Amino acid sequence: MLLHKSTWIEIEAYLARSKTVIIPIGSNEQHGPTGLLGTDWMCPEIIAHKAQTSADLLVAPTFNIGMAQHHLGFPGTIALRPSTFMAAIGDWCLSLAGHGFEKLYFLNGHGGNVATIEAAFSELYAEASFAGRPRGFACKLMNWWDLKGVMRVAQKQFPEGHGSHATPSEIAITQWAYPDAIKSADYTPKIAPTGPIREALDFRARYADGRMGSDPAQASPEKGGELVAAAASALIEDVARFAAEPAVR
Amino acid sequence: MLLHKSTWIEIEAYLARSKTVIIPIGSNEQHGPTGLLGTDWMCPEIIAHKAQTSADLLVAPTFNIGMAQHHLGFPGTIALRPSTFMAAIGDWCLSLAGHGFEKLYFLNGHGGNVATIEAAFSELYAEASFAGRPRGFACKLMNWWDLKGVMRVAQKQFPEGHGSHATPSEIAITQWAYPDAIKSADYTPKIAPTGPIREALDFRARYADGRMGSDPAQASPEKGGELVAAAASALIEDVARFAAEPAVR
Amino acid sequence: MLLHKSTWIEIEAYLARSKTVIIPIGSNEQHGPTGLLGTDWMCPEIIAHKAQTSADLLVAPTFNIGMAQHHLGFPGTIALRPSTFMAAIGDWCLSLAGHGFEKLYFLNGHGGNVATIEAAFSELYAEASFAGRPRGFACKLMNWWDLKGVMRVAQKQFPEGHGSHATPSEIAITQWAYPDAIKSADYTPKIAPTGPIREALDFRARYADGRMGSDPAQASPEKGGELVAAAASALIEDVARFAAEPAVR
Amino acid sequence: MLLHKSTWIEIEAYLARSKTVIIPIGSNEQHGPTGLLGTDWMCPEIIAHKAQTSADLLVAPTFNIGMAQHHLGFPGTIALRPSTFMAAIGDWCLSLAGHGFEKLYFLNGHGGNVATIEAAFSELYAEASFAGRPRGFACKLMNWWDLKGVMRVAQKQFPEGHGSHATPSEIAITQWAYPDAIKSADYTPKIAPTGPIREALDFRARYADGRMGSDPAQASPEKGGELVAAAASALIEDVARFAAEPAVR
Amino acid sequence: MLLHKSTWIEIEAYLARSKTVIIPIGSNEQHGPTGLLGTDWMCPEIIAHKAQTSADLLVAPTFNIGMAQHHLGFPGTIALRPSTFMAAIGDWCLSLAGHGFEKLYFLNGHGGNVATIEAAFSELYAEASFAGRPRGFACKLMNWWDLKGVMRVAQKQFPEGHGSHATPSEIAITQWAYPDAIKSADYTPKIAPTGPIREALDFRARYADGRMGSDPAQASPEKGGELVAAAASALIEDVARFAAEPAVR
Amino acid sequence: MLLHKSTWIEIEAYLARSKTVIIPIGSNEQHGPTGLLGTDWMCPEIIAHKAQTSADLLVAPTFNIGMAQHHLGFPGTIALRPSTFMAAIGDWCLSLAGHGFEKLYFLNGHGGNVATIEAAFSELYAEASFAGRPRGFACKLMNWWDLKGVMRVAQKQFPEGHGSHATPSEIAITQWAYPDAIKSADYTPKIAPTGPIREALDFRARYADGRMGSDPAQASPEKGGELVAAAASALIEDVARFAAEPAVR
């Protein structure tokens, strides 16, 4: 069930049977010579939308811009500063919690988002902690590649050259979902270098074509389909566990 | 051309021929008993995506959450405070301007966004004005219903009961784009009341089912298709005019 | 009744008979070669002060600095960033509401303020909406030129060359109130150009002497007096209507 | 010379002969049973306006709302939070400095403003210090009662019962300027108590009628006139000294 | 009793007998050619730690970075902007008040902190005042040199050349506490100049070696010991007075 | 070399031979029935201070308050909100970078700090990335327990019951450094429970005495000494590697 294709009356009805909502969250940022700029928000969206076709899950609109300051040296990247990102996550959470949602599950598609999302959750909890009152809802962050079994599939598919940015697994997922938008290029070097992440100019100087440690040439729509299937079914289970935790006080 | 389905290399190439980008912007909020929660971000997205199929336009990902505090009394609404919304718009604009975009065209789908988007533009301009330097880019806000000729179509289609929230025109557009998500209901009263907009509790007390002045029962996918066609072609012209303004100093 | 010329005991007594207060709000910014820098805060102040001489109205001190970033290229302009302006409006409102005022009527003298004032109101309402509680007060923004009947007078006085900045009508009002401060100049061109409003450098380049679309040479103290009379009596009626709305929940 | 009664062209001309501007700054807050709510912004305004009649000084519009949180328990008080106040002072200063003013002289009328104004100056300086660059302007805070010779007059006029809030000296000044707004009351006790300043509820509990240590019954318009004369001439000298400091680097 | 060397169970027990806590607060900034960078946070720490050896006092960890923007031109200075400093003081206070502390006593070692700390207190009080509720705790700021009797000792020790920055008294205190870190230098001039405090570049230009009005060569560990003894015993008395004030409402 | 026991002249000299500085950072928060409230800032301070006795390292004052909102249910905890923490880290970094430090090494003692510190670094980098300019310095976060070889020692010492909060390893370190402050208690259960971390009330309900998964009874000063020795020598090597990275652009 997609929140944005529902009416408020349907959401009211859903709340009578569940207090859990999934928010796909990612980033719009360069993904090397062939990866789509939308890769990191498309992947969790694709997985969550797939999962809700076979389970009674509610999926919110996708939070499509994240903490991508280091990619700003490549055209098309759109980033929020951490402080802006935190404020926006806070407003999303408080909006949903105001309706009675108690379990906010963020399915994330961008490693660079992790620290800031966790900080945003802490900011929300802190508001309650400083006031000495219960928060009333719980937040959970899950990267789609950390869903049970997903990395096992990816490692079998891409035993080397998976890397950490513009990975063949994320590109495969978007190829499966958007076969009309598959791109190709000659990668030099075949496997991109790795190193630290700092500001955008430094990033572009270190990673000339935008990849980090990856060889995206290995991606294929079929592999993407396998990954989506594995992730969607693991997501259903993980959300069920989170939803089943005793009611938030 | 959709930015998020492009690579950074394709955007770099696009920038060599145009400095203009369209950002669909809206809100995710209740739209009465039958309107989709996503109506206000779907409409500009539908129109902009349509327009770029017949003109060389670049459309950014959709900014899907806006200033909808007054709708928070209805489940499913997700809102940003004006201050958060302004910070996020600022980061979007500075990201895009950093790549060389000089004309940022926001195609808006939510009346409640207008004041805050304008304030966000002023905040961006103010940064340059206080520093005594040129801003380097220009922002434009256009509501899809204000595109030339659109309201004429709507007034012919809906001579009465158009109203201002959960209007038949916006619902018709989503019906055209998402025929699988058409909902129906008995509306009482047929035409909803009107009045001021204040905080969420006040809003819900005044507008019991969420509509303002509208009779959405008149919507149909066909009418939606007419509206999209009119809006898309007016958009192409309006963007061309904006793009043709002399280069930003 | 002027709040600042009253004691707290007099305000306490006023609150027993009315919950409404008028706040003149404007901007201190260049108004062309002959307009006073204070024009935009003086006009609503003049009108509100006039109105309270013939009706039991309470007028707060004038909020004299507003959203004038685009005028910063001209000496004497003092501006608040939209974010600062919103924070200050918020504190004014919460101060007054804390005393029991439930209807806060802002009489505005500067078009550039409108979006930011509306955003400030939304920020205040949002605080209540996110908390799921009533706000307890209502805000209204009214531009003095939008008061009933005022533009009819102005159009009769200035059938052409009224324009939108450094207009003959606002200059006439200050001439009526401050005849000692009437200035004159040769305007070239007679009617100033029009166009978009962006950052300060862009504004100064477009509008060399600071006017937009206006021919202020038509102003006279007599015309100013007519405008003040029309506006003051319309203000009394409009405030009465606002005050008479059912008590804020 | 009053900035707000001048045109931008007159200010441009003034800047050719002086880089100094005076900003009257105060607060709108309760001043006991007889003091005007505007006392603290009226006093510096009255003194500065007087001074500019006999010297070539430029006086900005009055900054009329300040740090008065502790007075919010009394109707009519309007306060800015320190953080808001600092942001607004910052924008005023940067506006004026952008025009070329290098000496910003704040003539203050409210003791409760002092710490926050100083913190605001430090915030402005800090921006330059963190960037390792010169600020380009200097700020000075002067309380009108600290102008040379003023307290000597006040002590002679009010050897006891001067106190620190709703003092006979400040009330005398407003009586001199606004004889139509002189109020009277029986004060009990004659001299008000003193003590610490904390939040508004605590303040009202400690200082039942709003006075602190003062006996305002001693005020008279004549005494006010003496104080204004002393303050205005001391102001002229003090501003001249500040203006004569070597040019800001 | 040092809070950081205690367990939470010991603090819980302490709260049963006292609601007062002392927070040493200072700055880490240049102190001339021989003063330690930590001087301003070490002095209140040394005095407070000394005092708690002979009285049942609770001393929090030291707040060691303050408002030192003007010293940023000298290596080793670490400063918080006033706005950051205020936010951090606020969080410290609300943390401690949340445990039941009602009297928060800040023992300060840096003159440059005073205005911002006072503004921070006002910001905390304002939050309660705007909400119309009691704050529940009281804050007090005391500079160690303003403790009763301390300046008498210092004036006897240093009848001239005490100055206001890198003073012999503060350097003597650190010499007494850290005899291993005593430094020496030839001071030119013997007594440093005085003047205003603005941004860092201006400060460094005025005060070449970092001192203001002082001759630190007069410092000795013995004099430091005398000062600490005087300050510690005065602190015990002053805290007792503050603690004995009627319970905060 | 301790920054705060140095003069600015000594830091200037140090900068001629190194651009690297170590900042011990932690938290002041409950550590179970026997752990000191200062444990998390003392541990990195102890290790860093030890390391600088045998290598030419510069250690800044300790950043002693961190992101501990979840511990606010236990007396003595002092926490910063993530947003405050980020602002303060930003000011520390910009202060140090302004002096020419290019490698800022944060030695952290609190797991709860990690996300927020990383977000703070990103905020700093983002400022440069949005401006399209180099940042000029690099930040590194290292938890003391992640220093090479440290966990091997801890796992040998505490094969079970190490846990994640109030661990025997961190308590052992403070016992070694502050043998006068060793506390004891009967722990029930011997090994504390584990689970998620949310707001303070939730935390206290889950973890009754404040421990998470740990059995601190196993700590001893001797074990603490071993850990400090291992950590200090690993720190020297890790800092050397960081310092040796090519100069920041």
Short mmCIF file of C-alpha atoms in Angstrom, two decimals, chain F:
data_model
loop_
_atom_site.label_atom_id
_atom_site.label_comp_id
_atom_site.label_asym_id
_atom_site.label_seq_id
_atom_site.Cartn_x
_atom_site.Cartn_y
_atom_site.Cartn_z
CA MET F 1 52.49 18.53 24.80
CA LEU F 2 49.24 19.77 26.25
CA LEU F 3 47.80 22.72 24.40
CA HIS F 4 46.22 24.25 27.48
CA LYS F 5 49.49 24.12 29.44
CA SER F 6 51.28 25.86 26.58
CA THR F 7 51.52 29.48 25.54
CA TRP F 8 50.44 30.75 22.14
CA ILE F 9 54.10 31.20 21.29
CA GLU F 10 54.75 27.54 21.96
CA ILE F 11 51.83 26.55 19.76
CA GLU F 12 53.12 28.80 17.02
CA ALA F 13 56.44 26.97 17.26
CA TYR F 14 54.71 23.58 17.24
CA LEU F 15 52.85 24.52 14.07
CA ALA F 16 56.17 25.04 12.35
CA ARG F 17 56.87 21.32 12.79
CA SER F 18 53.39 19.75 12.70
CA LYS F 19 49.88 20.53 11.52
CA THR F 20 48.24 17.80 13.60
CA VAL F 21 46.32 18.09 16.85
CA ILE F 22 44.55 15.46 18.94
CA ILE F 23 41.23 16.33 20.60
CA PRO F 24 40.07 13.91 23.30
CA ILE F 25 36.27 13.84 23.09
CA GLY F 26 33.74 11.98 25.14
CA SER F 27 30.69 12.39 27.30
CA ASN F 28 29.74 12.91 30.92
CA GLU F 29 27.11 10.32 31.62
CA GLN F 30 26.11 7.58 34.02
CA HIS F 31 28.19 4.45 33.84
CA GLY F 32 26.28 2.06 36.03
CA PRO F 33 26.52 1.68 39.77
CA THR F 34 30.32 1.93 39.92
CA GLY F 35 31.49 3.70 36.77
CA LEU F 36 32.43 7.34 37.07
CA LEU F 37 30.21 9.87 35.34
CA GLY F 38 33.30 11.19 33.61
CA THR F 39 34.42 7.80 32.27
CA ASP F 40 33.88 8.52 28.60
CA TRP F 41 35.84 11.74 28.50
CA MET F 42 38.45 10.59 30.97
CA CYS F 43 39.45 7.52 28.93
CA PRO F 44 40.51 9.34 25.76
CA GLU F 45 42.09 12.06 27.89
CA ILE F 46 44.09 9.52 29.87
CA ILE F 47 45.26 7.75 26.72
CA ALA F 48 46.12 10.91 24.82
CA HIS F 49 47.92 12.47 27.76
CA LYS F 50 49.90 9.25 28.20
CA ALA F 51 50.79 9.14 24.50
CA GLN F 52 52.17 12.68 24.44
CA THR F 53 54.67 11.82 27.16
CA SER F 54 56.57 9.65 24.68
CA ALA F 55 55.96 11.36 21.33
CA ASP F 56 55.87 14.91 20.01
CA LEU F 57 52.10 15.17 19.96
CA LEU F 58 49.85 18.10 20.72
CA VAL F 59 46.75 17.36 22.78
CA ALA F 60 43.93 19.89 23.00
CA PRO F 61 41.72 20.35 26.05
CA THR F 62 39.16 17.60 26.41
CA PHE F 63 35.72 18.01 24.84
CA ASN F 64 33.93 16.58 27.81
CA ILE F 65 30.21 16.73 27.03
CA GLY F 66 28.69 14.80 24.16
CA MET F 67 25.62 13.11 22.75
CA ALA F 68 24.20 11.39 25.82
CA GLN F 69 20.50 12.16 25.61
CA HIS F 70 19.59 8.55 26.36
CA HIS F 71 21.36 8.69 29.73
CA LEU F 72 19.50 11.77 30.97
CA GLY F 73 17.27 9.59 33.13
CA PHE F 74 20.22 9.04 35.48
CA PRO F 75 21.43 11.89 37.72
CA GLY F 76 24.71 13.50 36.80
CA THR F 77 24.47 12.99 33.05
CA ILE F 78 25.07 16.16 31.05
CA ALA F 79 24.22 16.04 27.36
CA LEU F 80 24.27 18.19 24.26
CA ARG F 81 21.56 17.85 21.64
CA PRO F 82 23.07 16.61 18.37
CA SER F 83 22.52 20.01 16.77
CA THR F 84 24.32 21.77 19.62
CA PHE F 85 27.10 19.19 19.62
CA MET F 86 27.61 19.69 15.90
CA ALA F 87 27.76 23.47 16.22
CA ALA F 88 30.33 23.21 18.98
CA ILE F 89 32.50 20.69 17.12
CA GLY F 90 32.33 23.01 14.15
CA ASP F 91 33.59 25.95 16.17
CA TRP F 92 36.43 23.90 17.69
CA CYS F 93 37.52 22.75 14.23
CA LEU F 94 37.33 26.17 12.64
CA SER F 95 39.26 27.69 15.54
CA LEU F 96 42.06 25.16 15.17
CA ALA F 97 42.07 25.25 11.38
CA GLY F 98 42.30 29.03 11.52
CA HIS F 99 45.68 28.63 13.22
CA GLY F 100 46.93 26.36 10.47
CA PHE F 101 46.12 22.91 11.81
CA GLU F 102 45.27 20.66 8.87
CA LYS F 103 44.74 17.32 10.57
CA LEU F 104 42.20 17.27 13.38
CA TYR F 105 42.23 13.91 15.14
CA PHE F 106 39.34 13.28 17.51
CA LEU F 107 40.05 10.47 19.98
CA ASN F 108 36.61 9.47 21.12
CA GLY F 109 35.46 7.71 24.27
CA HIS F 110 31.71 7.38 23.71
CA GLY F 111 29.95 5.20 21.17
CA GLY F 112 26.89 7.42 21.31
CA ASN F 113 28.99 10.28 19.92
CA VAL F 114 30.00 8.57 16.70
CA ALA F 115 27.08 9.41 14.40
CA THR F 116 26.86 13.02 15.53
CA ILE F 117 30.60 13.63 15.23
CA GLU F 118 30.55 12.21 11.71
CA ALA F 119 27.56 14.41 10.90
CA ALA F 120 29.47 17.39 12.29
CA PHE F 121 32.41 16.64 10.03
CA SER F 122 30.04 16.41 7.07
CA GLU F 123 28.50 19.75 7.98
CA LEU F 124 31.97 21.30 7.92
CA TYR F 125 32.87 19.66 4.63
CA ALA F 126 29.48 20.63 3.19
CA GLU F 127 30.18 24.30 3.79
CA ALA F 128 33.19 23.98 1.48
CA SER F 129 31.44 21.70 -0.99
CA PHE F 130 28.49 24.04 -1.47
CA ALA F 131 30.95 26.89 -1.97
CA GLY F 132 33.01 24.87 -4.42
CA ARG F 133 36.22 25.42 -2.53
CA PRO F 134 38.71 23.27 -0.62
CA ARG F 135 38.11 22.81 3.09
CA GLY F 136 41.77 23.12 3.99
CA PHE F 137 41.73 20.57 6.78
CA ALA F 138 40.80 16.96 7.35
CA CYS F 139 39.01 15.48 10.35
CA LYS F 140 39.39 11.97 11.65
CA LEU F 141 37.36 10.18 14.29
CA MET F 142 38.90 7.27 16.18
CA ASN F 143 37.35 5.47 19.11
CA TRP F 144 40.05 4.49 21.60
CA TRP F 145 38.79 0.89 21.60
CA ASP F 146 39.21 0.73 17.84
CA LEU F 147 42.89 1.58 18.04
CA LYS F 148 44.91 -1.31 16.72
CA GLY F 149 45.35 -4.07 19.25
CA VAL F 150 43.19 -2.62 21.99
CA MET F 151 40.20 -4.89 21.61
CA ARG F 152 42.53 -7.89 21.54
CA VAL F 153 43.76 -6.94 25.00
CA ALA F 154 40.21 -6.30 26.21
CA GLN F 155 38.89 -9.59 24.85
CA LYS F 156 41.68 -11.48 26.60
CA GLN F 157 40.98 -9.63 29.84
CA PHE F 158 37.20 -9.89 29.62
CA PRO F 159 36.24 -12.84 27.45
CA GLU F 160 32.64 -12.38 28.49
CA GLY F 161 30.61 -9.57 29.99
CA HIS F 162 32.46 -6.82 28.18
CA GLY F 163 29.21 -5.40 26.87
CA SER F 164 28.76 -1.99 25.35
CA HIS F 165 28.12 0.46 28.18
CA ALA F 166 29.87 0.67 31.54
CA THR F 167 32.28 -1.89 30.16
CA PRO F 168 34.99 -3.33 32.37
CA SER F 169 37.63 -1.99 30.01
CA GLU F 170 36.65 1.66 30.29
CA ILE F 171 36.14 1.34 34.02
CA ALA F 172 39.54 -0.31 34.38
CA ILE F 173 41.15 2.64 32.63
CA THR F 174 39.63 5.14 35.05
CA GLN F 175 40.59 2.89 37.97
CA TRP F 176 44.19 2.94 36.80
CA ALA F 177 44.18 6.73 36.43
CA TYR F 178 42.11 7.58 39.50
CA PRO F 179 42.69 4.81 42.06
CA ASP F 180 41.20 7.08 44.73
CA ALA F 181 37.86 6.96 42.95
CA ILE F 182 37.32 3.19 42.65
CA LYS F 183 33.78 2.20 43.62
CA SER F 184 32.19 -1.17 44.20
CA ALA F 185 28.67 -2.63 44.13
CA ASP F 186 26.84 -5.90 43.86
CA TYR F 187 25.62 -6.21 40.31
CA THR F 188 22.26 -7.78 39.63
CA PRO F 189 22.19 -9.37 37.17
CA LYS F 190 25.91 -10.07 36.87
CA ILE F 191 25.77 -9.34 33.15
CA ALA F 192 23.41 -6.53 32.18
CA PRO F 193 20.80 -6.85 29.43
CA THR F 194 21.18 -5.49 25.92
CA GLY F 195 18.76 -3.88 23.46
CA PRO F 196 18.04 -0.76 21.49
CA ILE F 197 18.81 2.83 22.49
CA ARG F 198 16.03 5.41 22.34
CA GLU F 199 14.93 8.24 24.61
CA ALA F 200 15.95 8.54 28.27
CA LEU F 201 12.80 7.15 29.89
CA ASP F 202 12.89 4.13 27.61
CA PHE F 203 16.57 3.62 28.37
CA ARG F 204 16.11 3.71 32.11
CA ALA F 205 13.20 1.29 31.89
CA ARG F 206 15.31 -1.19 29.90
CA TYR F 207 18.58 -0.82 31.78
CA ALA F 208 17.71 -0.40 35.42
CA ASP F 209 21.20 0.29 36.79
CA GLY F 210 22.56 1.89 33.64
CA ARG F 211 24.80 -0.91 32.32
CA MET F 212 24.36 -2.47 28.87
CA GLY F 213 25.62 -6.02 28.46
CA SER F 214 28.53 -5.55 30.81
CA ASP F 215 29.98 -6.98 34.00
CA PRO F 216 32.19 -4.19 35.32
CA ALA F 217 33.19 -6.20 38.38
CA GLN F 218 36.02 -7.60 36.30
CA ALA F 219 37.77 -4.25 36.04
CA SER F 220 41.03 -3.63 37.86
CA PRO F 221 43.61 -0.87 37.81
CA GLU F 222 46.22 -3.30 36.43
CA LYS F 223 44.03 -4.21 33.48
CA GLY F 224 43.40 -0.53 32.96
CA GLY F 225 47.13 0.09 32.83
CA GLU F 226 47.56 -2.58 30.16
CA LEU F 227 44.80 -1.06 28.09
CA VAL F 228 46.22 2.44 28.37
CA ALA F 229 49.67 1.22 27.34
CA ALA F 230 48.28 -0.58 24.30
CA ALA F 231 46.05 2.31 23.31
CA ALA F 232 48.70 4.99 23.77
CA SER F 233 51.22 3.26 21.59
CA ALA F 234 48.64 2.48 18.91
CA LEU F 235 47.53 6.10 19.05
CA ILE F 236 51.04 7.35 18.38
CA GLU F 237 51.23 5.17 15.28
CA ASP F 238 47.79 6.05 14.02
CA VAL F 239 48.31 9.76 14.45
CA ALA F 240 51.62 9.51 12.65
CA ARG F 241 49.91 7.86 9.69
CA PHE F 242 47.24 10.54 9.60
CA ALA F 243 49.82 13.30 9.89
CA ALA F 244 51.83 11.77 7.07
CA GLU F 245 49.00 11.90 4.56
CA PRO F 246 49.85 14.34 1.77
CA ALA F 247 49.15 17.94 2.68
CA VAL F 248 45.51 18.89 2.56
CA ARG F 249 44.83 20.83 -0.61
#
